[in-house]
Coordinates of C-alpha atoms and ligand atoms in Angstrom, one line a residue:
M1202 CA 67.6 -41.5 -93.5
P1203 CA 65.5 -38.3 -93.2
E1204 CA 62.4 -40.2 -92.6
H1205 CA 63.6 -41.2 -89.3
G1206 CA 63.6 -37.5 -88.4
A1207 CA 60.4 -36.3 -90.1
P1208 CA 58.0 -38.9 -90.6
L1209 CA 55.2 -37.6 -91.0
I1210 CA 56.7 -35.5 -93.4
A1211 CA 57.9 -39.0 -95.0
I1212 CA 55.1 -40.4 -95.2
I1213 CA 52.8 -37.3 -96.7
A1214 CA 55.4 -37.1 -99.3
A1215 CA 55.8 -40.1 -100.4
G1216 CA 52.3 -41.3 -100.1
M1217 CA 51.0 -38.4 -102.3
V1218 CA 54.0 -39.3 -104.8
L1219 CA 53.2 -42.6 -105.0
A1220 CA 49.3 -41.9 -104.9
F1221 CA 49.6 -39.8 -107.7
A1222 CA 51.7 -42.0 -109.7
F1223 CA 49.7 -44.9 -109.5
G1224 CA 45.9 -42.8 -109.7
L1225 CA 47.7 -41.7 -112.7
L1226 CA 47.7 -44.9 -113.9
A1227 CA 44.5 -46.4 -113.0
H1228 CA 42.7 -43.6 -114.4
R1229 CA 45.1 -44.3 -117.8
I1230 CA 43.5 -48.3 -117.5
R1231 CA 40.5 -46.9 -116.6
V1232 CA 39.9 -48.2 -113.2
S1233 CA 38.9 -46.5 -110.1
P1234 CA 41.7 -44.2 -108.8
L1235 CA 41.1 -45.9 -105.4
I1236 CA 43.1 -48.7 -106.4
G1237 CA 46.0 -46.9 -107.4
Y1238 CA 46.2 -45.3 -103.6
L1239 CA 45.7 -48.6 -102.4
L1240 CA 48.5 -50.3 -104.1
A1241 CA 50.7 -47.5 -103.4
G1242 CA 49.6 -47.8 -99.3
I1243 CA 50.9 -51.6 -99.7
L1244 CA 54.2 -50.2 -101.4
V1245 CA 55.1 -47.8 -98.5
G1246 CA 53.7 -50.4 -96.0
P1247 CA 55.8 -52.9 -93.7
F1248 CA 55.1 -56.5 -96.1
T1249 CA 57.2 -55.0 -99.0
P1250 CA 60.7 -53.8 -99.4
G1251 CA 62.0 -50.8 -99.2
F1252 CA 60.4 -47.4 -97.6
V1253 CA 58.3 -48.3 -94.2
A1254 CA 56.0 -45.5 -93.5
D1255 CA 54.9 -44.9 -89.7
Q1256 CA 51.3 -46.7 -89.8
A1257 CA 50.3 -45.0 -86.4
L1258 CA 50.9 -41.2 -88.2
A1259 CA 48.9 -42.8 -91.6
D1260 CA 46.2 -44.0 -89.0
Q1261 CA 46.1 -40.3 -87.7
L1262 CA 46.4 -38.8 -90.9
A1263 CA 43.6 -41.3 -92.2
E1264 CA 41.2 -40.2 -89.5
I1265 CA 41.7 -36.3 -90.7
G1266 CA 40.4 -37.8 -94.1
V1267 CA 37.5 -39.4 -92.7
I1268 CA 36.6 -35.8 -90.6
L1269 CA 36.9 -33.9 -93.5
L1270 CA 34.8 -36.3 -96.1
L1271 CA 32.2 -36.9 -93.4
F1272 CA 32.2 -33.2 -92.9
A1273 CA 31.8 -32.6 -96.7
T1274 CA 29.1 -35.2 -96.7
G1275 CA 27.2 -33.5 -94.4
L1276 CA 27.5 -29.8 -96.1
H1277 CA 25.3 -32.2 -98.5
F1278 CA 23.0 -33.7 -96.1
S1279 CA 19.9 -31.6 -94.2
L1280 CA 18.3 -32.9 -91.6
A1281 CA 15.0 -32.4 -93.7
D1282 CA 17.4 -35.1 -96.1
L1283 CA 18.3 -37.2 -93.1
I1284 CA 14.6 -37.6 -92.0
S1285 CA 13.4 -38.7 -95.6
V1286 CA 15.3 -41.7 -96.0
K1287 CA 14.3 -42.6 -92.0
N1288 CA 11.8 -45.7 -92.9
T1289 CA 14.6 -47.2 -95.3
A1290 CA 17.9 -46.7 -94.0
L1291 CA 17.3 -46.9 -90.5
P1292 CA 15.0 -50.5 -90.6
G1293 CA 17.0 -51.6 -93.7
A1294 CA 20.4 -51.1 -92.1
L1295 CA 19.4 -53.0 -89.1
A1296 CA 18.1 -55.9 -90.7
Q1297 CA 21.0 -56.3 -92.8
L1298 CA 24.0 -55.3 -89.7
T1299 CA 21.7 -58.3 -88.0
I1300 CA 21.7 -60.9 -91.5
S1301 CA 25.4 -59.9 -92.6
T1302 CA 26.5 -60.6 -88.1
L1303 CA 25.1 -64.1 -88.5
L1304 CA 26.7 -64.9 -91.2
G1305 CA 30.2 -63.7 -90.1
M1306 CA 29.6 -65.6 -87.3
A1307 CA 28.7 -68.7 -88.7
L1308 CA 32.2 -68.6 -90.8
A1309 CA 33.7 -67.9 -87.1
W1310 CA 31.9 -71.1 -86.0
C1311 CA 33.5 -72.7 -89.4
F1312 CA 36.8 -71.4 -88.2
G1313 CA 36.2 -72.8 -84.6
W1314 CA 36.1 -69.8 -82.6
N1315 CA 34.1 -69.0 -79.8
V1316 CA 30.7 -66.8 -79.6
G1317 CA 32.7 -63.5 -78.7
A1318 CA 35.0 -63.7 -81.5
G1319 CA 32.2 -64.6 -83.8
L1320 CA 30.6 -61.7 -82.8
V1321 CA 33.4 -59.6 -83.0
F1322 CA 34.2 -60.6 -86.6
G1323 CA 30.9 -61.0 -88.0
L1324 CA 30.4 -56.8 -86.8
A1325 CA 33.3 -55.9 -88.6
L1326 CA 32.2 -58.0 -91.5
A1327 CA 29.3 -55.9 -91.8
C1328 CA 29.6 -52.7 -91.4
A1329 CA 30.7 -50.7 -94.4
S1330 CA 33.1 -47.8 -95.2
T1331 CA 31.8 -44.4 -95.2
V1332 CA 34.6 -43.1 -96.6
V1333 CA 34.9 -45.8 -99.8
L1334 CA 31.2 -45.4 -99.6
T1335 CA 31.0 -41.5 -100.0
R1336 CA 33.7 -41.5 -102.4
S1337 CA 32.1 -44.2 -105.0
L1338 CA 28.6 -42.5 -104.7
Q1339 CA 31.1 -38.8 -105.5
E1340 CA 32.5 -40.9 -108.4
H1341 CA 29.5 -41.7 -109.7
R1342 CA 27.7 -38.3 -109.3
L1343 CA 24.9 -40.2 -107.1
I1344 CA 25.6 -38.8 -104.3
E1345 CA 22.9 -35.7 -104.3
S1346 CA 20.3 -38.2 -106.0
D1347 CA 17.6 -40.1 -103.7
R1348 CA 19.5 -43.7 -103.7
G1349 CA 22.9 -41.8 -102.8
R1350 CA 21.0 -40.5 -100.2
I1351 CA 19.4 -43.6 -98.7
A1352 CA 23.0 -45.0 -99.0
V1353 CA 24.5 -42.5 -96.9
G1354 CA 21.6 -42.5 -94.5
W1355 CA 22.4 -46.1 -94.4
V1356 CA 26.2 -46.3 -93.0
I1357 CA 25.5 -43.2 -90.6
V1358 CA 22.9 -45.8 -88.5
Q1359 CA 25.4 -48.5 -89.4
D1360 CA 28.1 -45.8 -88.0
L1361 CA 25.8 -45.2 -85.2
V1362 CA 25.4 -48.8 -84.0
M1363 CA 29.3 -49.7 -84.5
V1364 CA 29.5 -46.3 -81.5
V1365 CA 27.3 -48.9 -79.2
A1366 CA 28.8 -52.1 -80.5
L1367 CA 32.2 -50.5 -79.5
V1368 CA 31.3 -49.9 -76.0
L1369 CA 29.4 -52.9 -75.4
I1370 CA 32.2 -55.5 -77.0
P1371 CA 34.8 -55.2 -74.0
T1372 CA 31.6 -55.9 -71.3
L1373 CA 31.1 -59.1 -73.4
G1374 CA 33.5 -60.6 -70.8
T1375 CA 37.2 -61.1 -71.1
S1376 CA 38.7 -63.9 -69.8
A1377 CA 40.5 -62.7 -66.5
D1378 CA 37.7 -60.8 -65.7
G1379 CA 34.5 -63.0 -66.2
P1380 CA 31.7 -62.1 -67.9
T1381 CA 29.6 -58.4 -66.5
S1382 CA 26.5 -58.1 -65.2
W1383 CA 23.2 -56.5 -66.9
A1384 CA 23.6 -54.3 -64.1
Q1385 CA 26.9 -53.0 -65.1
L1386 CA 25.7 -53.5 -69.0
S1387 CA 22.9 -51.6 -68.9
T1388 CA 24.3 -48.8 -67.1
T1389 CA 27.4 -48.4 -69.8
L1390 CA 24.6 -49.2 -72.4
G1391 CA 22.5 -46.0 -70.8
I1392 CA 25.2 -43.9 -70.6
T1393 CA 26.2 -44.2 -74.1
I1394 CA 23.4 -44.2 -75.5
A1395 CA 22.6 -41.0 -73.2
K1396 CA 25.9 -39.2 -74.6
V1397 CA 25.2 -39.8 -78.1
A1398 CA 21.3 -38.2 -77.8
A1399 CA 23.2 -35.5 -75.8
F1400 CA 25.2 -34.8 -78.8
V1401 CA 22.7 -35.1 -81.3
A1402 CA 20.4 -32.8 -79.1
I1403 CA 23.1 -30.0 -78.7
M1404 CA 24.3 -29.9 -82.3
L1405 CA 20.6 -30.0 -83.7
V1406 CA 19.4 -27.3 -80.9
G1407 CA 22.6 -25.2 -80.3
G1408 CA 24.9 -26.2 -83.1
R1409 CA 22.1 -25.1 -85.3
R1410 CA 22.1 -21.4 -84.6
I1411 CA 26.0 -21.0 -83.4
I1412 CA 27.9 -23.0 -86.3
P1413 CA 26.6 -20.8 -89.1
L1414 CA 26.5 -17.7 -86.9
I1415 CA 30.2 -18.5 -86.8
L1416 CA 30.6 -19.1 -90.5
H1417 CA 28.8 -16.0 -91.4
Y1418 CA 30.7 -13.9 -89.1
A1419 CA 33.9 -15.0 -91.1
A1420 CA 32.2 -14.5 -94.5
H1421 CA 31.9 -10.4 -93.2
T1422 CA 35.3 -10.0 -92.4
G1423 CA 35.9 -10.3 -95.7
S1424 CA 39.1 -12.8 -95.2
R1425 CA 38.9 -15.5 -97.6
E1426 CA 41.6 -16.9 -95.4
L1427 CA 39.4 -17.0 -91.9
F1428 CA 36.5 -18.0 -93.8
R1429 CA 38.7 -21.3 -95.0
L1430 CA 39.9 -21.5 -91.5
A1431 CA 36.6 -21.1 -90.2
V1432 CA 35.1 -24.3 -92.3
Y1433 CA 38.1 -26.5 -91.3
A1434 CA 37.8 -25.0 -87.1
I1435 CA 34.3 -26.2 -87.1
A1436 CA 35.2 -29.5 -88.7
L1437 CA 37.8 -30.7 -86.9
G1438 CA 36.8 -29.1 -83.6
V1439 CA 33.3 -30.5 -83.8
A1440 CA 34.7 -33.8 -84.7
Y1441 CA 37.4 -33.4 -82.0
G1442 CA 34.9 -32.2 -79.4
A1443 CA 32.5 -35.1 -80.5
A1444 CA 35.1 -37.6 -80.0
S1445 CA 36.4 -36.5 -76.6
L1446 CA 33.6 -35.1 -74.8
F1447 CA 30.9 -37.6 -76.1
G1448 CA 32.2 -40.7 -77.2
V1449 CA 30.8 -40.3 -80.6
S1450 CA 33.3 -41.0 -83.3
F1451 CA 35.2 -38.8 -85.3
A1452 CA 32.7 -39.5 -88.3
I1453 CA 29.5 -38.9 -86.9
G1454 CA 30.5 -35.7 -85.0
A1455 CA 32.2 -34.1 -88.3
F1456 CA 28.8 -35.5 -90.2
F1457 CA 26.8 -33.6 -88.2
A1458 CA 28.9 -30.5 -88.0
G1459 CA 28.3 -30.3 -91.9
M1460 CA 25.0 -31.3 -91.7
V1461 CA 24.0 -28.1 -89.3
L1462 CA 25.9 -25.7 -92.1
A1463 CA 24.1 -27.2 -94.9
E1464 CA 21.3 -25.5 -94.1
S1465 CA 23.1 -21.9 -94.1
P1466 CA 23.4 -20.0 -97.0
L1467 CA 27.1 -20.1 -97.2
S1468 CA 27.4 -23.9 -97.2
Q1469 CA 28.4 -23.9 -101.0
R1470 CA 31.0 -21.6 -100.5
A1471 CA 32.2 -23.8 -97.0
T1472 CA 31.5 -26.9 -99.5
E1473 CA 34.4 -25.3 -101.4
E1474 CA 36.6 -24.9 -99.0
A1475 CA 36.1 -28.1 -97.5
L1476 CA 36.8 -30.0 -100.6
P1477 CA 40.5 -29.4 -101.7
L1478 CA 41.5 -30.6 -97.9
R1479 CA 39.0 -33.1 -98.1
D1480 CA 40.3 -34.9 -101.6
A1481 CA 44.1 -34.7 -100.1
F1482 CA 43.2 -36.3 -96.6
A1483 CA 41.0 -38.8 -98.3
V1484 CA 43.9 -40.3 -100.2
L1485 CA 45.8 -40.7 -97.3
F1486 CA 43.2 -42.9 -95.8
F1487 CA 42.8 -44.9 -98.8
I1488 CA 47.1 -45.0 -98.6
S1489 CA 46.9 -46.2 -94.3
V1490 CA 44.3 -48.9 -95.6
G1491 CA 46.8 -50.2 -97.9
M1492 CA 49.9 -50.0 -95.2
L1493 CA 47.8 -52.7 -93.5
F1494 CA 47.9 -55.2 -96.1
N1495 CA 49.9 -58.3 -95.9
P1496 CA 49.7 -60.2 -98.7
A1497 CA 51.3 -63.3 -97.4
V1498 CA 47.6 -64.5 -95.9
L1499 CA 46.4 -64.4 -99.5
I1500 CA 49.0 -67.6 -99.7
D1501 CA 48.9 -68.9 -96.0
R1502 CA 44.7 -68.8 -95.9
P1503 CA 43.5 -68.7 -99.3
W1504 CA 40.1 -70.2 -98.6
A1505 CA 39.8 -68.4 -95.4
V1506 CA 40.0 -65.2 -97.7
I1507 CA 37.9 -66.0 -100.0
A1508 CA 34.7 -66.6 -97.7
T1509 CA 35.5 -63.9 -95.8
L1510 CA 35.2 -62.0 -99.0
A1511 CA 32.2 -63.6 -99.8
V1512 CA 30.3 -62.5 -96.6
I1513 CA 31.6 -58.9 -97.2
V1514 CA 30.5 -58.9 -101.1
G1515 CA 28.0 -61.1 -101.1
G1516 CA 26.2 -61.2 -97.7
N1517 CA 26.3 -57.5 -97.4
S1518 CA 25.0 -56.9 -100.4
F1519 CA 22.8 -59.2 -101.1
A1520 CA 20.9 -58.6 -97.2
A1521 CA 20.7 -55.0 -98.3
F1522 CA 19.5 -55.7 -101.5
A1523 CA 16.7 -57.9 -100.0
A1524 CA 16.3 -55.3 -97.3
I1525 CA 15.9 -52.6 -99.4
R1526 CA 13.6 -54.7 -102.0
L1527 CA 11.2 -55.6 -98.6
L1528 CA 10.8 -51.9 -97.8
G1529 CA 9.5 -51.4 -101.1
Q1530 CA 12.4 -49.0 -102.9
S1531 CA 12.9 -49.8 -106.6
R1532 CA 15.3 -52.1 -108.4
P1533 CA 17.5 -49.9 -109.4
T1534 CA 17.8 -48.2 -105.9
A1535 CA 18.1 -51.3 -104.3
L1536 CA 21.4 -52.5 -106.5
T1537 CA 23.1 -49.2 -106.0
V1538 CA 22.7 -49.4 -102.1
A1539 CA 23.6 -53.1 -101.9
A1540 CA 26.8 -52.5 -104.5
S1541 CA 28.1 -49.4 -102.4
L1542 CA 27.3 -51.6 -99.0
G1543 CA 29.9 -54.4 -100.6
Q1544 CA 33.3 -53.4 -98.4
I1545 CA 34.2 -52.6 -95.2
G1546 CA 36.9 -50.4 -94.0
E1547 CA 37.5 -48.1 -91.0
F1548 CA 35.5 -49.3 -88.5
S1549 CA 36.1 -52.7 -88.9
F1550 CA 39.6 -52.0 -88.7
I1551 CA 38.7 -50.3 -85.5
L1552 CA 36.8 -53.3 -84.3
A1553 CA 39.1 -55.6 -85.0
G1554 CA 41.9 -54.1 -83.5
F1555 CA 39.6 -53.4 -80.4
G1556 CA 38.8 -57.1 -80.4
V1557 CA 42.2 -58.6 -80.5
G1558 CA 43.3 -56.2 -77.8
L1559 CA 40.8 -57.4 -75.6
G1560 CA 41.9 -61.2 -76.3
L1561 CA 37.8 -61.8 -77.8
L1562 CA 39.5 -62.5 -81.9
P1563 CA 42.2 -64.3 -82.7
P1564 CA 45.1 -62.3 -84.3
D1565 CA 44.1 -64.6 -87.7
G1566 CA 40.7 -62.7 -87.4
R1567 CA 42.6 -59.5 -87.8
D1568 CA 44.1 -60.4 -90.9
L1569 CA 41.4 -61.8 -92.2
I1570 CA 39.3 -58.7 -91.9
L1571 CA 41.8 -56.6 -93.3
A1572 CA 42.4 -58.7 -96.4
G1573 CA 38.6 -58.6 -96.9
S1574 CA 38.6 -54.9 -96.8
I1575 CA 41.3 -54.6 -99.3
L1576 CA 39.8 -57.0 -101.7
S1577 CA 36.4 -55.8 -101.4
I1578 CA 37.1 -51.9 -101.6
L1579 CA 39.2 -53.4 -105.0
L1580 CA 36.4 -54.9 -106.3
N1581 CA 33.9 -52.4 -105.1
P1582 CA 34.6 -50.2 -108.1
F1583 CA 33.8 -53.1 -110.4
L1584 CA 30.8 -54.1 -108.6
F1585 CA 29.6 -51.0 -109.0
A1586 CA 30.2 -51.1 -113.1
V1587 CA 28.5 -54.2 -113.3
V1588 CA 25.5 -52.8 -111.2
E1589 CA 25.0 -49.8 -113.2
R1590 CA 26.0 -51.8 -116.4
G1591 CA 22.7 -54.4 -115.1
Q1592 CA 20.7 -51.2 -115.1
V1593 CA 21.6 -50.2 -118.5
R1594 CA 19.9 -53.6 -119.8
V1595 CA 16.9 -53.2 -117.6
L1596 CA 16.5 -50.2 -119.5
P1597 CA 13.9 -49.1 -122.9
R1598 CA 15.9 -48.7 -125.8
P1599 CA 16.3 -46.1 -127.1
G1600 CA 19.2 -46.8 -124.8
P1601 CA 19.8 -45.6 -121.2
M1602 CA 22.1 -42.3 -121.6
A1603 CA 19.6 -41.5 -124.3
R1604 CA 18.2 -38.3 -125.3
T1605 CA 15.1 -38.6 -123.5
P1606 CA 12.3 -36.6 -124.3
A1607 CA 10.4 -34.2 -122.1
G1608 CA 8.4 -35.8 -119.4
P1609 CA 8.8 -37.4 -116.1
M1610 CA 12.4 -37.2 -114.4
P1611 CA 14.1 -40.8 -114.5
D1612 CA 16.9 -41.7 -111.8
K1613 CA 19.6 -39.9 -112.9
A1614 CA 22.1 -42.8 -112.5
T1615 CA 20.0 -44.7 -114.3
V1616 CA 20.4 -42.5 -118.1
A1617 CA 23.9 -40.6 -116.7
A1618 CA 26.9 -41.9 -118.4
P1619 CA 29.1 -42.6 -115.0
P1620 CA 32.0 -40.7 -115.0
R1621 CA 35.4 -41.9 -117.3
A1622 CA 37.2 -42.9 -114.2
S1623 CA 34.5 -45.1 -113.0
R1624 CA 34.0 -46.5 -116.4
V1625 CA 35.6 -50.1 -116.2
V1626 CA 33.2 -51.9 -119.2
P1627 CA 32.3 -50.3 -121.8
T1628 CA 28.8 -48.7 -122.0
E1629 CA 26.6 -48.6 -124.3
S1630 CA 26.4 -45.4 -126.9
V1631 CA 24.0 -43.0 -126.8
A1632 CA 21.0 -42.6 -129.0
V1633 CA 21.8 -39.1 -131.3
T1634 CA 19.5 -36.7 -131.1
T1635 CA 16.9 -36.4 -134.1
L1636 CA 16.5 -32.6 -134.4
T1637 CA 18.5 -30.4 -136.5
A1638 CA 18.9 -26.9 -136.9
H1639 CA 18.7 -26.7 -133.3
D1640 CA 20.6 -25.1 -130.8
V1641 CA 22.8 -26.7 -127.8
L1642 CA 23.0 -25.7 -124.6
V1643 CA 25.8 -27.4 -122.3
G1644 CA 24.6 -27.1 -118.6
Y1645 CA 21.3 -25.5 -117.6
G1646 CA 21.5 -23.8 -114.4
R1647 CA 21.8 -19.7 -114.0
V1648 CA 23.0 -18.8 -117.4
G1649 CA 21.9 -21.7 -119.7
S1650 CA 17.7 -21.9 -118.7
L1651 CA 17.6 -17.9 -119.0
L1652 CA 19.1 -18.5 -122.8
G1653 CA 16.9 -21.9 -123.2
R1654 CA 13.8 -20.3 -122.0
R1655 CA 14.0 -17.5 -124.6
L1656 CA 15.1 -19.8 -127.3
L1657 CA 12.1 -22.2 -126.8
S1658 CA 9.6 -19.2 -126.6
E1659 CA 10.8 -18.0 -129.5
G1660 CA 9.8 -21.6 -130.9
R1661 CA 13.6 -22.7 -131.2
P1662 CA 14.4 -26.7 -131.1
V1663 CA 16.7 -26.9 -127.5
L1664 CA 18.8 -29.7 -126.9
V1665 CA 20.0 -29.4 -123.6
L1666 CA 23.2 -31.3 -122.5
E1667 CA 22.9 -31.7 -118.4
E1668 CA 24.4 -33.8 -115.9
R1669 CA 22.6 -32.7 -112.5
E1670 CA 18.6 -33.6 -111.6
A1671 CA 17.2 -30.5 -110.4
A1672 CA 18.2 -28.8 -114.1
V1673 CA 17.3 -31.7 -116.0
A1674 CA 14.1 -31.3 -115.0
A1675 CA 14.1 -28.1 -115.1
A1676 CA 15.1 -28.3 -119.1
R1677 CA 12.5 -31.1 -119.6
K1678 CA 9.6 -28.7 -117.9
D1679 CA 10.7 -26.1 -120.0
G1680 CA 10.5 -28.0 -123.3
A1681 CA 13.7 -28.8 -124.0
E1682 CA 15.0 -32.1 -125.0
V1683 CA 17.8 -33.5 -122.6
V1684 CA 21.1 -35.8 -123.0
V1685 CA 21.9 -36.4 -119.4
G1686 CA 25.6 -36.7 -119.3
N1687 CA 28.9 -34.8 -118.5
A1688 CA 29.1 -33.1 -121.8
A1689 CA 33.2 -33.4 -122.2
D1690 CA 32.1 -37.4 -122.6
P1691 CA 33.1 -37.7 -126.5
E1692 CA 29.8 -40.3 -126.3
V1693 CA 27.4 -37.1 -124.7
L1694 CA 28.7 -34.5 -127.2
A1695 CA 28.4 -36.6 -130.2
A1696 CA 24.4 -37.4 -129.7
A1697 CA 23.7 -33.3 -129.5
N1698 CA 24.2 -33.8 -133.7
L1699 CA 26.1 -31.1 -133.6
P1700 CA 26.9 -31.0 -137.7
A1701 CA 23.4 -30.1 -137.9
A1702 CA 23.1 -27.6 -135.0
R1703 CA 22.5 -24.1 -135.4
H1704 CA 24.4 -22.9 -132.5
L1705 CA 26.5 -24.4 -129.1
F1706 CA 25.9 -22.7 -126.3
V1707 CA 28.6 -23.6 -123.3
T1708 CA 27.4 -21.7 -120.5
I1709 CA 28.9 -24.4 -117.6
P1710 CA 31.5 -22.4 -115.2
E1711 CA 34.2 -24.4 -115.1
A1712 CA 36.7 -23.3 -117.7
F1713 CA 38.8 -26.6 -117.9
E1714 CA 35.6 -29.0 -118.6
A1715 CA 34.3 -26.0 -121.3
G1716 CA 37.6 -26.3 -122.7
Q1717 CA 37.1 -29.3 -123.5
V1718 CA 34.0 -29.3 -124.7
I1719 CA 34.8 -26.4 -127.1
Q1720 CA 38.3 -28.5 -128.1
Q1721 CA 36.3 -31.6 -129.4
A1722 CA 33.3 -29.6 -131.0
R1723 CA 35.4 -27.4 -133.0
A1724 CA 37.8 -30.4 -134.3
A1725 CA 34.6 -31.9 -135.6
H1726 CA 32.9 -29.3 -137.2
P1727 CA 35.2 -26.3 -137.9
D1728 CA 32.2 -24.0 -138.9
L1729 CA 29.7 -24.5 -135.9
S1730 CA 28.8 -20.8 -134.3
I1731 CA 30.1 -21.4 -130.9
V1732 CA 29.9 -19.2 -127.9
A1733 CA 31.5 -19.9 -124.5
R1734 CA 31.1 -18.7 -120.9
A1735 CA 33.9 -17.3 -118.6
H1736 CA 34.5 -15.3 -115.4
R1737 CA 38.4 -14.6 -115.9
D1738 CA 40.5 -13.2 -118.6
A1739 CA 42.6 -15.9 -118.5
E1740 CA 39.6 -18.1 -119.1
V1741 CA 38.6 -15.9 -122.1
D1742 CA 41.9 -16.6 -123.8
H1743 CA 42.1 -20.6 -123.3
L1744 CA 38.4 -21.0 -124.7
T1745 CA 38.8 -18.6 -127.9
R1746 CA 41.7 -20.2 -128.6
L1747 CA 40.0 -23.7 -128.1
G1748 CA 37.7 -22.5 -130.9
A1749 CA 34.7 -20.7 -129.5
D1750 CA 33.9 -17.4 -132.0
L1751 CA 32.6 -15.5 -128.8
T1752 CA 33.4 -15.6 -125.1
V1753 CA 31.5 -13.6 -122.8
M1754 CA 32.6 -13.0 -119.2
G1755 CA 30.7 -12.7 -117.1
E1756 CA 32.3 -10.0 -114.9
R1757 CA 32.7 -7.5 -117.8
E1758 CA 29.0 -7.8 -118.5
I1759 CA 28.0 -6.9 -114.7
A1760 CA 30.6 -4.2 -114.8
Q1761 CA 28.8 -2.7 -118.0
R1762 CA 25.1 -3.0 -116.9
M1763 CA 26.8 -1.6 -113.5
I1764 CA 28.1 1.5 -115.9
E1765 CA 25.2 2.0 -117.9
H1766 CA 22.7 1.9 -114.6
A1767 CA 24.7 4.8 -113.4
Q1768 CA 25.4 7.1 -116.5
R1769 CA 21.7 6.7 -117.4
R1770 CA 21.2 7.9 -113.8
S1771 CA 24.0 10.7 -113.9
E1772 CA 22.3 11.8 -117.6
R1773 CA 18.9 12.0 -116.1
D1774 CA 19.8 14.2 -112.5
Ligands
AMP2029 P1 25.2 -22.3 -113.2 O1 26.1 -21.6 -113.1 O2 24.0 -21.9 -112.6 O3 24.9 -21.3 -114.7 O4 25.1 -23.7 -113.8 C1 25.7 -24.6 -114.9 C2 25.2 -25.8 -115.2 O5 26.0 -26.6 -115.9 C3 24.8 -27.0 -114.1 O6 23.4 -27.3 -113.5 C4 25.6 -28.0 -114.3 O7 25.4 -29.0 -113.4 C5 26.0 -28.0 -115.8 N1 27.5 -28.6 -115.5 C6 28.3 -28.1 -115.2 N2 29.3 -28.4 -115.6 C7 28.6 -29.5 -117.0 C8 29.3 -30.5 -117.9 N3 30.4 -30.9 -118.2 N4 28.1 -31.2 -118.3 C9 27.1 -31.4 -118.1 N5 26.6 -30.1 -117.6 C10 27.1 -29.5 -116.6

C-alpha cells in the first residue's frame, strides 16, 4: 500500500477527499460542515475498518491548523480589542473555569477517582476549543462583533490558564515521587509566569515594531510570493519560537503574532494570504479529532458519556452565561458566548494525554474526555442555532432580520440572517420593505456609500443590503433603510421588494456572490435595471451573462480617469 511509503501524503489526500465529500453532504443537509470533517476523521481513524491514517502525523498537521487559525484570529484583534474585553473576559473566564472544574471534579468523585484525577478531568472539561469557537464565530459572522471579541478574549484567558496548569499538573505528585514541596511548586510556577510575561512583553514591545517592518519590507519587494511567505513565516516562526523558548502554547504564540500585525496597514492583505492555508489546515484539525474517537465507549459507558457531555455543554455554558450576566452584559451576548463555550477540544486532549501519561488520570478518563469532546463539537452548531433562534424570538416585530429604519444600531447577530451553512433550523422570514420606486444598493462600502450618499442627497428612497456592522451603521446614519444580511440569501433579497424598485446596484467586489444576487434578481424580474461592479474582464462577462445591464469594471474606470487627466495636462502644456 502506498500509504506505508508516504504516510503524510496519504493522510492529507485521504483526509481532504473525505472531508470534502462529507463537508458537501453536510452542506446539502444544512448542517455545519464541521460535522462532515469530524465524520471523515472517524472514517480514517483506527476504530473503523479500512484505511487508517497516522495519528501522530494528523496531530502535527492539526497543530499547524491551530497556529494558522489563531494567527488569523489575532489579525482581527488589536491590542485595544483585547484590553476592551478585559473586564468581562478575564473575571468571567476565571469564574467559569472554577465552576466547570468543580463540576468535573464532582463527576470524577462519582466515578470513584481521586482528587488529582478529578482536577485533570475537571480542567479538561472546562476549557473550550479555540479552533471550534473561532470557526463557529466565523461561520456566524460574529468574529468581529462585540460578543465575538468577548468570546475570543475568553478562550485566550482559558488558554493562558491552561499553559500554567500544564506546568503545575506534574507537580501534583505522581505515585512514584510523592508530593512536590511548596518551594519547588512556587519556583516552577514563578518561572512559567515569568516566561509567559516575557513572551508577551517581547511581542508587545519588540514584535510590535519588528513584525510590521518585516511585512512592510516583503510588500515592497513587489513579489506576492515573498509577501505570502512572510505571512506564513511570521505565523509559524513566532508560534514555534514561543513554544520552544518560552513554553507558551503554539496557539498563544500565533495569536500574539497576528495581534501585533493587526495594527499594521498591511493586515488586511496578510489576512487574505493566510486564509486559504488556514482553512485547509483547520479541516485537518477536525479530521485528527475525529480519528481519536472510539465509538465503543458509547456502548460500554453510555451514562458516563452523557454525564461528561452534560458538564461540557450544560455546565460550561451555564457557568459562562451566569458569569457574563453578573458582569452586566446583555442577554444576547451572554447566550452567544455561552453557546460558543459549550464544547471542548485541543487543550483537553493535551491535558488528557498528559494526565494519563503521569498516571494521574485513569485511561477511562481520556476516553470520556474524547467522547465528550467529539459529541460536544457535533452538538455545538445546533446549540448555536438554538441560541440564535431564541434571540430571534425575543426580538420585537417586525422580525429579527427585518428591515430596520435609521436609528441606533442593534447588535448584528440579532438581526442578521445566519449563513446558509449554519442554518439547521428554518429562520423566520424577513419583512419586505414598503418602499417603492426605490434604489437598492447591495453593499455599503467604498463604492456603495458614495453611490448611496449621492442618491440620498437627490432625495431618492434608498434601500441597502449589507452584512457588516460598521457599514450598516454608516448607511443608517446617512438616512438609508437597511436590511441586514447576506444579499445572496434569497430571503434577504426578497425583502428589497425588487418588483417595485427602480435600480439594483450590486456594489460588492466579490463576483461569485454578486453573480448569485444578479441571477436571482434577473430570474424574478426580467425588466429590472441592474448595474454591477467588477474587477476583471472575466467577471464583467460573468455578471453580464447572468443578467446585469451594465457592469462597470473599476480598473478600467481608473485607467480612463488617468488617461483623461494626462490628456488634459498635455493639452494645457
Ligand atoms: P467595498 O469593497 O469597500 O465597496 O465594500 C463592499 C461592501 O459590501 C462591504 O461593506 C461588505 O460588507 C459588503 N458585502 C459584501 N458581500 C456582501 C453580501 N453578499 N451581502 C451584503 N453585503 C455584502
